[in-house]
Short mmCIF file of C-alpha atoms in Angstrom, two decimals:
data_model
loop_
_atom_site.label_atom_id
_atom_site.label_comp_id
_atom_site.label_asym_id
_atom_site.label_seq_id
_atom_site.Cartn_x
_atom_site.Cartn_y
_atom_site.Cartn_z
CA UNK R 1 0.00 0.00 0.00
CA UNK R 2 1.06 3.58 -0.61
CA UNK R 3 2.87 5.33 2.24
CA UNK R 4 3.37 9.03 2.96
CA UNK R 5 6.21 9.97 5.30
CA UNK R 6 6.26 13.20 7.31
CA UNK R 7 8.74 14.28 10.00
CA UNK R 8 7.09 14.36 13.42
CA UNK R 9 7.98 17.93 14.26
CA UNK R 10 9.17 21.26 12.93
CA UNK R 11 10.14 24.27 15.04
CA UNK R 12 10.59 27.84 13.82
CA UNK R 13 10.73 31.32 15.32
CA UNK R 14 7.98 33.83 14.58
CA UNK R 15 8.49 35.54 11.24
CA UNK R 16 10.57 32.71 9.86
CA UNK R 17 9.58 30.17 7.21
CA UNK R 18 8.37 26.67 8.05
CA UNK R 19 8.69 23.87 5.51
CA UNK R 20 6.80 20.60 5.85
CA UNK R 21 7.92 17.70 3.74
CA UNK R 22 5.82 14.76 2.63
CA UNK R 23 7.65 11.85 1.04
CA UNK R 24 6.07 9.23 -1.17
CA UNK R 25 6.94 7.09 -4.17
CA UNK R 26 6.56 9.31 -7.27
CA UNK R 27 4.37 11.69 -5.29
CA UNK R 28 5.04 14.29 -7.98
CA UNK R 29 2.62 12.40 -10.22
CA UNK R 30 -0.19 12.59 -7.68
CA UNK R 31 -2.39 15.39 -6.38
CA UNK R 32 -1.35 16.31 -2.85
CA UNK R 33 -3.60 18.01 -0.33
CA UNK R 34 -2.55 19.59 2.98
CA UNK R 35 -4.57 20.05 6.16
CA UNK R 36 -3.99 22.10 9.28
CA UNK R 37 -5.39 20.85 12.57
CA UNK R 38 -5.22 23.02 15.67
CA UNK R 39 -5.68 21.42 19.12
CA UNK R 40 -9.28 20.48 19.79
CA UNK R 41 -10.43 21.47 16.32
CA UNK R 42 -11.38 19.70 13.12
CA UNK R 43 -8.83 19.67 10.31
CA UNK R 44 -8.95 22.43 7.73
CA UNK R 45 -7.82 22.27 4.10
CA UNK R 46 -5.00 24.74 3.46
CA UNK R 47 -3.60 23.55 0.10
CA UNK R 48 -5.27 21.37 -2.51
CA UNK R 49 -4.05 19.91 -5.76
CA UNK R 50 -0.41 20.51 -4.80
CA UNK R 51 -0.44 24.30 -4.81
CA UNK R 52 -3.96 25.79 -4.85
CA UNK R 53 -5.23 27.73 -1.84
CA UNK R 54 -8.87 27.57 -0.76
CA UNK R 55 -10.69 30.81 -0.26
CA UNK R 56 -9.69 32.43 3.00
CA UNK R 57 -6.28 30.78 3.31
CA UNK R 58 -3.53 33.42 3.46
CA UNK R 59 -0.97 33.65 0.68
CA UNK R 60 1.66 32.79 3.32
CA UNK R 61 0.67 29.17 2.68
CA UNK R 62 2.04 27.61 -0.49
CA UNK R 63 2.66 24.14 -1.82
CA UNK R 64 4.78 22.33 -4.37
CA UNK R 65 5.41 18.75 -5.41
CA UNK R 66 8.01 17.02 -7.55
CA UNK R 67 9.65 13.62 -7.72
CA UNK R 68 9.32 11.90 -4.38
CA UNK R 69 8.62 14.93 -2.17
CA UNK R 70 5.78 17.38 -1.68
CA UNK R 71 6.37 20.50 0.37
CA UNK R 72 4.06 22.83 2.26
CA UNK R 73 5.65 26.19 2.98
CA UNK R 74 4.36 28.64 5.56
CA UNK R 75 6.15 31.98 5.41
CA UNK R 76 6.19 34.70 8.08
CA UNK R 77 5.08 32.16 10.68
CA UNK R 78 2.77 33.40 13.42
CA UNK R 79 1.97 31.94 16.83
CA UNK R 80 -1.49 31.10 15.50
CA UNK R 81 0.04 28.74 12.94
CA UNK R 82 0.94 26.25 15.68
CA UNK R 83 -0.86 23.07 14.66
CA UNK R 84 -0.46 19.62 13.19
CA UNK R 85 -0.09 19.52 9.42
CA UNK R 86 -1.08 16.47 7.36
CA UNK R 87 -0.44 15.66 3.72
CA UNK R 88 -2.85 13.41 1.83
CA UNK R 89 -3.26 11.78 -1.57
CA UNK R 90 -5.68 9.51 -3.39
CA UNK R 91 -4.05 6.23 -4.32
CA UNK R 92 -5.54 5.16 -7.64
CA UNK R 93 -3.83 1.78 -7.32
CA UNK R 94 -6.42 0.64 -4.79
CA UNK R 95 -8.86 3.59 -4.64
CA UNK R 96 -7.80 4.48 -1.11
CA UNK R 97 -7.11 7.77 0.60
CA UNK R 98 -3.70 7.95 2.27
CA UNK R 99 -2.68 10.41 4.99
CA UNK R 100 0.81 11.13 6.18
CA UNK R 101 1.47 10.74 9.88
CA UNK R 102 1.42 14.50 10.44
CA UNK R 103 3.98 17.11 11.48
CA UNK R 104 3.60 19.22 14.58
CA UNK R 105 4.62 22.85 14.14
CA UNK R 106 6.01 24.57 17.21
CA UNK R 107 6.48 28.33 17.06
CA UNK R 108 9.37 29.18 19.37
CA UNK T 1 -22.17 28.61 4.48
CA UNK T 2 -21.28 24.93 4.41
CA UNK T 3 -22.26 23.08 7.58
CA UNK T 4 -21.68 19.43 8.45
CA UNK T 5 -23.13 18.18 11.72
CA UNK T 6 -22.30 14.68 12.90
CA UNK T 7 -24.44 12.79 15.38
CA UNK T 8 -24.73 9.25 16.68
CA UNK T 9 -21.48 8.79 18.53
CA UNK T 10 -21.29 7.33 21.99
CA UNK T 11 -20.21 4.31 23.98
CA UNK T 12 -20.54 0.83 22.53
CA UNK T 13 -19.32 -2.55 23.67
CA UNK T 14 -17.06 -4.66 21.46
CA UNK T 15 -19.14 -6.44 18.85
CA UNK T 16 -21.97 -3.93 18.98
CA UNK T 17 -23.19 -1.58 16.26
CA UNK T 18 -23.59 2.18 15.90
CA UNK T 19 -24.89 4.40 13.14
CA UNK T 20 -23.37 7.82 12.57
CA UNK T 21 -25.23 10.54 10.68
CA UNK T 22 -23.94 13.70 9.06
CA UNK T 23 -26.46 16.41 8.19
CA UNK T 24 -25.19 18.68 5.43
CA UNK T 25 -26.30 22.16 4.43
CA UNK T 26 -25.08 25.18 2.52
CA UNK T 27 -24.22 23.42 -0.75
CA UNK T 28 -25.83 21.26 -3.43
CA UNK T 29 -25.42 17.95 -1.64
CA UNK T 30 -26.29 15.69 -4.57
CA UNK T 31 -23.32 16.91 -6.62
CA UNK T 32 -20.53 16.09 -4.18
CA UNK T 33 -18.84 12.97 -2.88
CA UNK T 34 -18.77 12.65 0.89
CA UNK T 35 -16.37 10.90 3.23
CA UNK T 36 -15.70 9.82 6.80
CA UNK T 37 -12.29 10.26 8.41
CA UNK T 38 -11.43 9.24 11.97
CA UNK T 39 -8.82 10.15 14.52
CA UNK T 40 -7.98 7.92 17.47
CA UNK T 41 -7.06 9.72 20.70
CA UNK T 42 -3.65 11.34 20.33
CA UNK T 43 -3.15 9.87 16.86
CA UNK T 44 -3.20 11.06 13.27
CA UNK T 45 -5.95 11.13 10.67
CA UNK T 46 -7.22 7.88 9.17
CA UNK T 47 -9.54 7.73 6.18
CA UNK T 48 -12.51 5.43 6.71
CA UNK T 49 -14.82 5.57 3.70
CA UNK T 50 -16.07 7.66 0.79
CA UNK T 51 -19.23 7.65 -1.33
CA UNK T 52 -19.90 9.05 -4.78
CA UNK T 53 -22.52 11.79 -5.33
CA UNK T 54 -25.17 9.34 -6.49
CA UNK T 55 -24.30 6.80 -3.80
CA UNK T 56 -23.61 4.21 -6.46
CA UNK T 57 -19.91 3.83 -5.70
CA UNK T 58 -18.37 3.35 -2.27
CA UNK T 59 -14.81 3.00 -1.03
CA UNK T 60 -13.50 1.61 2.25
CA UNK T 61 -10.27 1.43 4.19
CA UNK T 62 -9.04 -2.12 4.65
CA UNK T 63 -9.42 -1.75 8.43
CA UNK T 64 -13.21 -1.35 8.19
CA UNK T 65 -14.14 -3.16 4.98
CA UNK T 66 -16.82 -5.74 5.63
CA UNK T 67 -17.80 -4.17 8.96
CA UNK T 68 -18.72 -0.57 8.05
CA UNK T 69 -21.17 0.62 5.40
CA UNK T 70 -21.42 4.15 4.05
CA UNK T 71 -24.67 5.38 2.54
CA UNK T 72 -26.41 8.64 1.75
CA UNK T 73 -29.91 10.06 1.45
CA UNK T 74 -29.80 12.77 -1.19
CA UNK T 75 -33.40 13.73 -0.47
CA UNK T 76 -32.44 14.59 3.09
CA UNK T 77 -28.85 15.82 2.57
CA UNK T 78 -27.50 13.22 4.97
CA UNK T 79 -24.64 10.74 4.86
CA UNK T 80 -24.46 7.75 7.17
CA UNK T 81 -21.83 5.39 8.50
CA UNK T 82 -23.18 2.08 9.73
CA UNK T 83 -20.60 0.46 11.98
CA UNK T 84 -20.94 -3.20 12.88
CA UNK T 85 -18.76 -5.58 14.87
CA UNK T 86 -17.08 -2.68 16.63
CA UNK T 87 -13.63 -3.17 18.09
CA UNK T 88 -11.64 -1.25 20.69
CA UNK T 89 -9.41 0.04 17.90
CA UNK T 90 -12.42 1.77 16.31
CA UNK T 91 -12.41 4.24 19.22
CA UNK T 92 -11.94 7.65 17.64
CA UNK T 93 -13.46 10.96 16.74
CA UNK T 94 -15.28 10.45 13.45
CA UNK T 95 -15.36 13.39 11.07
CA UNK T 96 -17.70 13.83 8.15
CA UNK T 97 -16.17 15.64 5.18
CA UNK T 98 -17.39 17.18 1.95
CA UNK T 99 -15.14 16.21 -0.91
CA UNK T 100 -14.06 18.73 -3.54
CA UNK T 101 -13.98 15.95 -6.11
CA UNK T 102 -13.18 12.57 -4.53
CA UNK T 103 -10.76 11.95 -1.73
CA UNK T 104 -9.99 15.61 -1.17
CA UNK T 105 -11.68 17.03 1.87
CA UNK T 106 -12.82 20.59 1.34
CA UNK T 107 -14.92 21.00 4.48
CA UNK T 108 -15.07 19.05 7.73
CA UNK T 109 -17.63 18.68 10.48
CA UNK T 110 -16.69 19.03 14.13
CA UNK T 111 -16.69 15.29 14.70
CA UNK T 112 -18.45 12.81 16.94
CA UNK T 113 -16.68 10.59 19.46
CA UNK T 114 -17.12 6.84 19.32
CA UNK T 115 -15.81 4.85 22.26
CA UNK T 116 -15.71 1.07 22.10
CA UNK T 117 -15.12 -0.45 25.49
CA UNK T 118 -16.49 -3.14 27.76
#
């Protein structure tokens, strides 16, 4: 089955840039979606189809994907960005949704 | 405004059944796929099941296939998750999600907690 690998944690100072990686076999050929989940809240879509932003998501959030790695970038990080971030794809091999294990962002 | 409201969670004993409901509003329900995603306490997100707009096609995670059934009532804007033969490892918050196309979760409900314990 398809596997997405995310580092468990990322730490950055306010105003810096946070990068979240999501590794998967030939992930560059798939559509990658990213979700933000703050403590006690439901997840929220922040990037879909690799690099598109839903309405209401700040331009500080951007995404890219190529080869075996997809990346979510959050620039000018704010304290309010502290959350878990999950990548996700649809695996057409078995018609299953696959989530990465999630990365916890700590704002120092 | 899109709203998804899940109900039906609670405590069940191993082997018992529960039915979750998700009432949708604020969009044309019949034109979108819908999904269920769960999150065990302190763990990450796990996809459970998805259903096509017409209800004619369904998809299941291996962990629930044969035990859970997803369905929808397009006349009532509701999606269901029928859970049979519940196990302790099914304990989780269950989220209902509106798909953008299929397997991409544009909006999420607030979730309903299912606890399976004797």
